[in-house]
PDB file of C-alpha atoms in Angstrom:
ATOM      1  CA  MET A   1      99.165  34.230 113.077  1.00 51.00           C
ATOM      2  CA  ASN A   2      96.213  35.777 111.440  1.00 61.00           C
ATOM      3  CA  TRP A   3      95.065  39.077 112.471  1.00 59.00           C
ATOM      4  CA  LYS A   4      91.422  40.086 111.798  1.00 65.00           C
ATOM      5  CA  TRP A   5      90.140  43.692 111.780  1.00 62.00           C
ATOM      6  CA  PRO A   6      87.377  44.675 114.325  1.00 76.00           C
ATOM      7  CA  GLU A   7      83.983  45.040 112.569  1.00 77.00           C
ATOM      8  CA  ALA A   8      83.764  48.819 112.479  1.00 75.00           C
ATOM      9  CA  ALA A   9      87.267  48.812 110.798  1.00 77.00           C
ATOM     10  CA  GLN A  10      86.106  46.353 108.358  1.00 76.00           C
ATOM     11  CA  ILE A  11      83.374  48.630 107.185  1.00 79.00           C
ATOM     12  CA  TRP A  12      85.833  51.756 106.861  1.00 75.00           C
ATOM     13  CA  LYS A  13      88.102  49.565 104.774  1.00 78.00           C
ATOM     14  CA  GLY A  14      85.132  48.752 102.403  1.00 80.00           C
ATOM     15  CA  ALA A  15      84.191  52.181 102.053  1.00 77.00           C
ATOM     16  CA  LEU A  16      87.892  53.352 101.474  1.00 78.00           C
ATOM     17  CA  ARG A  17      88.338  50.698  98.866  1.00 81.00           C
ATOM     18  CA  LYS A  18      84.978  51.619  97.364  1.00 82.00           C
ATOM     19  CA  TYR A  19      85.402  55.053  96.979  1.00 81.00           C
ATOM     20  CA  GLN A  20      89.105  55.441  96.835  1.00 82.00           C
ATOM     21  CA  TYR A  21      89.467  57.100  93.589  1.00 84.00           C
ATOM     22  CA  VAL A  22      87.222  60.184  94.854  1.00 83.00           C
ATOM     23  CA  LEU A  23      88.838  60.450  97.835  1.00 81.00           C
ATOM     24  CA  LEU A  24      92.064  60.784  95.672  1.00 84.00           C
ATOM     25  CA  VAL A  25      90.450  63.516  93.571  1.00 84.00           C
ATOM     26  CA  ILE A  26      89.246  65.082  96.555  1.00 87.00           C
ATOM     27  CA  ALA A  27      92.868  65.235  98.163  1.00 85.00           C
ATOM     28  CA  ALA A  28      94.476  66.583  95.389  1.00 85.00           C
ATOM     29  CA  GLY A  29      92.163  69.170  94.843  1.00 85.00           C
ATOM     30  CA  VAL A  30      92.893  70.098  98.382  1.00 85.00           C
ATOM     31  CA  VAL A  31      96.506  70.041  97.845  1.00 84.00           C
ATOM     32  CA  LEU A  32      95.994  72.236  94.927  1.00 82.00           C
ATOM     33  CA  LEU A  33      93.891  74.789  96.647  1.00 82.00           C
ATOM     34  CA  LEU A  34      96.573  75.429  99.076  1.00 83.00           C
ATOM     35  CA  LEU A  35      99.362  75.868  96.998  1.00 79.00           C
ATOM     36  CA  PRO A  36     100.245  79.723  96.354  1.00 71.00           C
ATOM     37  CA  SER A  37      99.347  81.100  92.922  1.00 63.00           C
ATOM     38  CA  GLY A  38     102.175  83.307  92.465  1.00 55.00           C
ATOM     39  CA  GLY A  39     100.324  85.484  89.940  1.00 50.00           C
ATOM     40  CA  ARG A  40     101.472  83.700  86.783  1.00 49.00           C
ATOM     41  CA  ASP A  41      98.005  82.999  85.788  1.00 48.00           C
ATOM     42  CA  SER A  42      96.968  86.523  84.989  1.00 48.00           C
ATOM     43  CA  PRO A  43      98.842  89.694  84.373  1.00 49.00           C
ATOM     44  CA  GLU A  44      98.702  92.014  87.048  1.00 51.00           C
ATOM     45  CA  ALA A  45      96.944  95.313  85.854  1.00 49.00           C
ATOM     46  CA  PRO A  46      98.815  98.602  86.288  1.00 52.00           C
ATOM     47  CA  PRO A  47      97.827 100.619  89.106  1.00 50.00           C
ATOM     48  CA  ALA A  48      95.009 103.415  88.367  1.00 50.00           C
ATOM     49  CA  GLN A  49      96.095 106.850  88.059  1.00 47.00           C
ATOM     50  CA  VAL A  50      94.447 109.919  88.625  1.00 46.00           C
ATOM     51  CA  GLU A  51      95.593 113.068  86.667  1.00 45.00           C
ATOM     52  CA  GLY A  52      95.384 116.757  87.827  1.00 45.00           C
ATOM     53  CA  THR A  53      96.290 116.545  91.594  1.00 45.00           C
ATOM     54  CA  SER A  54      98.338 119.662  92.496  1.00 60.00           C
ATOM     55  CA  PHE A  55     102.506 120.275  92.314  1.00 70.00           C
ATOM     56  CA  ASP A  56     102.841 123.901  92.800  1.00 80.00           C
ATOM     57  CA  LEU A  57     105.455 124.647  90.064  1.00 82.00           C
ATOM     58  CA  ASP A  58     105.529 128.460  90.812  1.00 88.00           C
ATOM     59  CA  ALA A  59     106.684 127.651  94.381  1.00 89.00           C
ATOM     60  CA  PHE A  60     109.179 124.965  93.409  1.00 88.00           C
ATOM     61  CA  GLU A  61     110.543 127.475  90.850  1.00 90.00           C
ATOM     62  CA  GLU A  62     111.016 130.089  93.694  1.00 93.00           C
ATOM     63  CA  LYS A  63     112.818 127.721  95.921  1.00 92.00           C
ATOM     64  CA  LEU A  64     115.203 126.884  93.402  1.00 92.00           C
ATOM     65  CA  GLU A  65     115.738 130.754  92.752  1.00 92.00           C
ATOM     66  CA  ALA A  66     116.352 131.220  96.239  1.00 93.00           C
ATOM     67  CA  VAL A  67     118.691 128.238  96.567  1.00 92.00           C
ATOM     68  CA  LEU A  68     120.709 129.086  93.498  1.00 92.00           C
ATOM     69  CA  SER A  69     121.243 132.505  94.223  1.00 91.00           C
ATOM     70  CA  GLN A  70     123.204 131.415  97.211  1.00 92.00           C
ATOM     71  CA  VAL A  71     125.497 129.932  94.579  1.00 90.00           C
ATOM     72  CA  GLU A  72     129.163 131.725  94.856  1.00 91.00           C
ATOM     73  CA  GLY A  73     129.253 134.072  91.738  1.00 90.00           C
ATOM     74  CA  ALA A  74     125.638 133.594  90.411  1.00 90.00           C
ATOM     75  CA  GLY A  75     123.740 136.485  92.077  1.00 90.00           C
ATOM     76  CA  LYS A  76     120.186 136.911  91.962  1.00 93.00           C
ATOM     77  CA  THR A  77     118.824 134.313  89.919  1.00 93.00           C
ATOM     78  CA  LYS A  78     115.764 133.698  87.516  1.00 93.00           C
ATOM     79  CA  VAL A  79     114.499 129.890  86.915  1.00 92.00           C
ATOM     80  CA  VAL A  80     111.818 128.583  84.402  1.00 92.00           C
ATOM     81  CA  LEU A  81     111.128 124.925  84.626  1.00 90.00           C
ATOM     82  CA  THR A  82     109.035 123.204  81.945  1.00 88.00           C
ATOM     83  CA  LEU A  83     106.900 119.798  82.751  1.00 85.00           C
ATOM     84  CA  ASP A  84     105.545 116.910  80.924  1.00 82.00           C
ATOM     85  CA  GLY A  85     102.366 116.500  82.228  1.00 72.00           C
ATOM     86  CA  GLY A  86     101.315 117.116  85.809  1.00 68.00           C
ATOM     87  CA  SER A  87     101.531 115.157  89.081  1.00 67.00           C
ATOM     88  CA  ARG A  88      99.179 111.971  89.576  1.00 70.00           C
ATOM     89  CA  GLN A  89      97.891 109.850  92.052  1.00 70.00           C
ATOM     90  CA  VAL A  90      98.364 105.951  92.147  1.00 71.00           C
ATOM     91  CA  LEU A  91      95.175 104.446  93.482  1.00 71.00           C
ATOM     92  CA  ALA A  92      94.317 101.367  95.996  1.00 71.00           C
ATOM     93  CA  ARG A  93      92.841  98.487  93.686  1.00 73.00           C
ATOM     94  CA  ASN A  94      90.970  95.506  94.883  1.00 71.00           C
ATOM     95  CA  GLN A  95      91.606  92.476  92.634  1.00 71.00           C
ATOM     96  CA  ASP A  96      88.912  89.831  93.082  1.00 73.00           C
ATOM     97  CA  ARG A  97      89.705  86.350  91.343  1.00 73.00           C
ATOM     98  CA  GLU A  98      86.559  84.779  90.193  1.00 72.00           C
ATOM     99  CA  GLY A  99      86.178  80.926  89.876  1.00 70.00           C
ATOM    100  CA  ASP A 100      86.002  80.462  86.237  1.00 72.00           C
ATOM    101  CA  GLY A 101      89.953  81.847  86.221  1.00 69.00           C
ATOM    102  CA  GLY A 102      88.659  85.407  85.495  1.00 71.00           C
ATOM    103  CA  SER A 103      89.748  88.749  87.664  1.00 71.00           C
ATOM    104  CA  SER A 104      87.920  91.779  88.311  1.00 72.00           C
ATOM    105  CA  ASN A 105      89.732  94.851  89.148  1.00 71.00           C
ATOM    106  CA  THR A 106      88.084  97.903  90.957  1.00 71.00           C
ATOM    107  CA  VAL A 107      89.184 101.134  92.507  1.00 68.00           C
ATOM    108  CA  VAL A 108      89.200 100.968  96.405  1.00 69.00           C
ATOM    109  CA  THR A 109      86.499 103.966  97.756  1.00 68.00           C
ATOM    110  CA  VAL A 110      85.658 104.831 101.146  1.00 68.00           C
ATOM    111  CA  GLY A 111      82.517 106.645 102.116  1.00 69.00           C
ATOM    112  CA  LYS A 112      82.447 110.011 103.308  1.00 68.00           C
ATOM    113  CA  GLY A 113      78.963 110.097 104.713  1.00 68.00           C
ATOM    114  CA  SER A 114      75.799 111.511 103.072  1.00 71.00           C
ATOM    115  CA  GLY A 115      76.451 108.760 100.171  1.00 70.00           C
ATOM    116  CA  ALA A 116      79.729 110.993  98.950  1.00 72.00           C
ATOM    117  CA  GLN A 117      83.027 108.467  98.153  1.00 69.00           C
ATOM    118  CA  ASP A 118      86.432 109.187  97.988  1.00 72.00           C
ATOM    119  CA  VAL A 119      89.213 107.031  96.119  1.00 71.00           C
ATOM    120  CA  VAL A 120      92.056 105.711  98.579  1.00 71.00           C
ATOM    121  CA  PRO A 121      95.537 106.842  96.906  1.00 70.00           C
ATOM    122  CA  LEU A 122      98.586 104.885  97.919  1.00 69.00           C
ATOM    123  CA  GLN A 123     101.111 107.574  96.487  1.00 71.00           C
ATOM    124  CA  THR A 124     101.396 110.782  94.300  1.00 71.00           C
ATOM    125  CA  VAL A 125     103.846 110.654  91.939  1.00 71.00           C
ATOM    126  CA  ALA A 126     105.386 114.268  91.212  1.00 70.00           C
ATOM    127  CA  PRO A 127     105.671 115.299  87.325  1.00 75.00           C
ATOM    128  CA  GLN A 128     108.457 114.817  85.321  1.00 82.00           C
ATOM    129  CA  PHE A 129     110.614 118.161  84.354  1.00 86.00           C
ATOM    130  CA  ARG A 130     111.056 118.624  80.515  1.00 90.00           C
ATOM    131  CA  GLY A 131     113.574 121.365  81.067  1.00 92.00           C
ATOM    132  CA  ALA A 132     115.187 124.243  82.807  1.00 93.00           C
ATOM    133  CA  LEU A 133     116.248 127.601  82.146  1.00 93.00           C
ATOM    134  CA  VAL A 134     118.340 129.581  84.366  1.00 93.00           C
ATOM    135  CA  VAL A 135     119.046 133.239  84.080  1.00 94.00           C
ATOM    136  CA  CYS A 136     121.585 135.282  86.421  1.00 92.00           C
ATOM    137  CA  PRO A 137     124.397 137.857  86.152  1.00 93.00           C
ATOM    138  CA  GLY A 138     126.923 135.025  86.861  1.00 89.00           C
ATOM    139  CA  GLY A 139     125.829 132.977  83.815  1.00 89.00           C
ATOM    140  CA  GLY A 140     128.719 134.140  81.682  1.00 90.00           C
ATOM    141  CA  ASN A 141     131.415 132.366  84.109  1.00 90.00           C
ATOM    142  CA  ALA A 142     132.128 128.934  83.340  1.00 92.00           C
ATOM    143  CA  GLN A 143     132.509 127.745  86.758  1.00 93.00           C
ATOM    144  CA  VAL A 144     129.211 129.393  87.798  1.00 92.00           C
ATOM    145  CA  ARG A 145     127.412 127.838  84.676  1.00 92.00           C
ATOM    146  CA  LEU A 146     128.728 124.330  85.934  1.00 93.00           C
ATOM    147  CA  LYS A 147     127.736 124.827  89.323  1.00 92.00           C
ATOM    148  CA  LEU A 148     124.406 125.738  88.337  1.00 93.00           C
ATOM    149  CA  MET A 149     123.487 123.086  86.203  1.00 93.00           C
ATOM    150  CA  GLU A 150     124.936 120.486  88.766  1.00 93.00           C
ATOM    151  CA  ALA A 151     122.407 122.132  91.269  1.00 93.00           C
ATOM    152  CA  VAL A 152     119.475 122.134  88.951  1.00 93.00           C
ATOM    153  CA  SER A 153     120.410 118.568  87.929  1.00 92.00           C
ATOM    154  CA  ALA A 154     120.377 117.237  91.085  1.00 92.00           C
ATOM    155  CA  LEU A 155     117.127 118.964  92.275  1.00 89.00           C
ATOM    156  CA  THR A 156     115.149 118.312  89.074  1.00 88.00           C
ATOM    157  CA  GLY A 157     116.686 114.964  87.756  1.00 88.00           C
ATOM    158  CA  LEU A 158     117.585 116.868  84.156  1.00 89.00           C
ATOM    159  CA  GLY A 159     120.465 116.048  82.299  1.00 91.00           C
ATOM    160  CA  ALA A 160     123.109 118.593  81.104  1.00 90.00           C
ATOM    161  CA  ASP A 161     121.405 118.767  77.697  1.00 92.00           C
ATOM    162  CA  ARG A 162     118.187 120.148  79.158  1.00 92.00           C
ATOM    163  CA  ILE A 163     119.378 122.662  81.314  1.00 93.00           C
ATOM    164  CA  SER A 164     120.195 126.051  79.720  1.00 92.00           C
ATOM    165  CA  VAL A 165     122.332 128.704  81.793  1.00 92.00           C
ATOM    166  CA  CYS A 166     122.658 132.309  80.663  1.00 92.00           C
ATOM    167  CA  GLN A 167     124.047 135.663  81.493  1.00 91.00           C
ATOM    168  CA  GLY A 168     121.096 138.297  82.564  1.00 87.00           C
ATOM    169  CA  GLY A 169     121.431 141.568  84.075  1.00 76.00           C
ATOM    170  CA  THR A 170     120.902 142.390  87.640  1.00 59.00           C
TER     171      THR A 170
END
């Protein structure tokens, strides 16, 4: 039994046969566009950082002094902290991929009106501490020194080699 295609189907069959390779390339392109890129084709740029946002070192030292003065045997403490640089903000970035495989990376800004622009901060990173000095009347006692060093280390992230506890006057 011979089955015959309808006339419209014959026309489509002929067109598909004639342009089969073109249609195959188009289908492959659509599949490639739908696949996720995975971010392997270009390395991510590090987030932009703005230096100089305020971190109140004096207020932090005062708060630390108040807390350390509560340690049994320490007495009235005085704290001096040193920093490695200041705090910084990580800014929002817009990464546009171009058709030729390149990309552009720009900082996101928001208009404030009257032509002024502000950057969009994602987070503020606190400064890293370099060292700490604690002076108190109980600094000569080994147990008090250990408690103070542990407290300063927990609050600043400094190691014991970067914290000095000294005995001072009242």
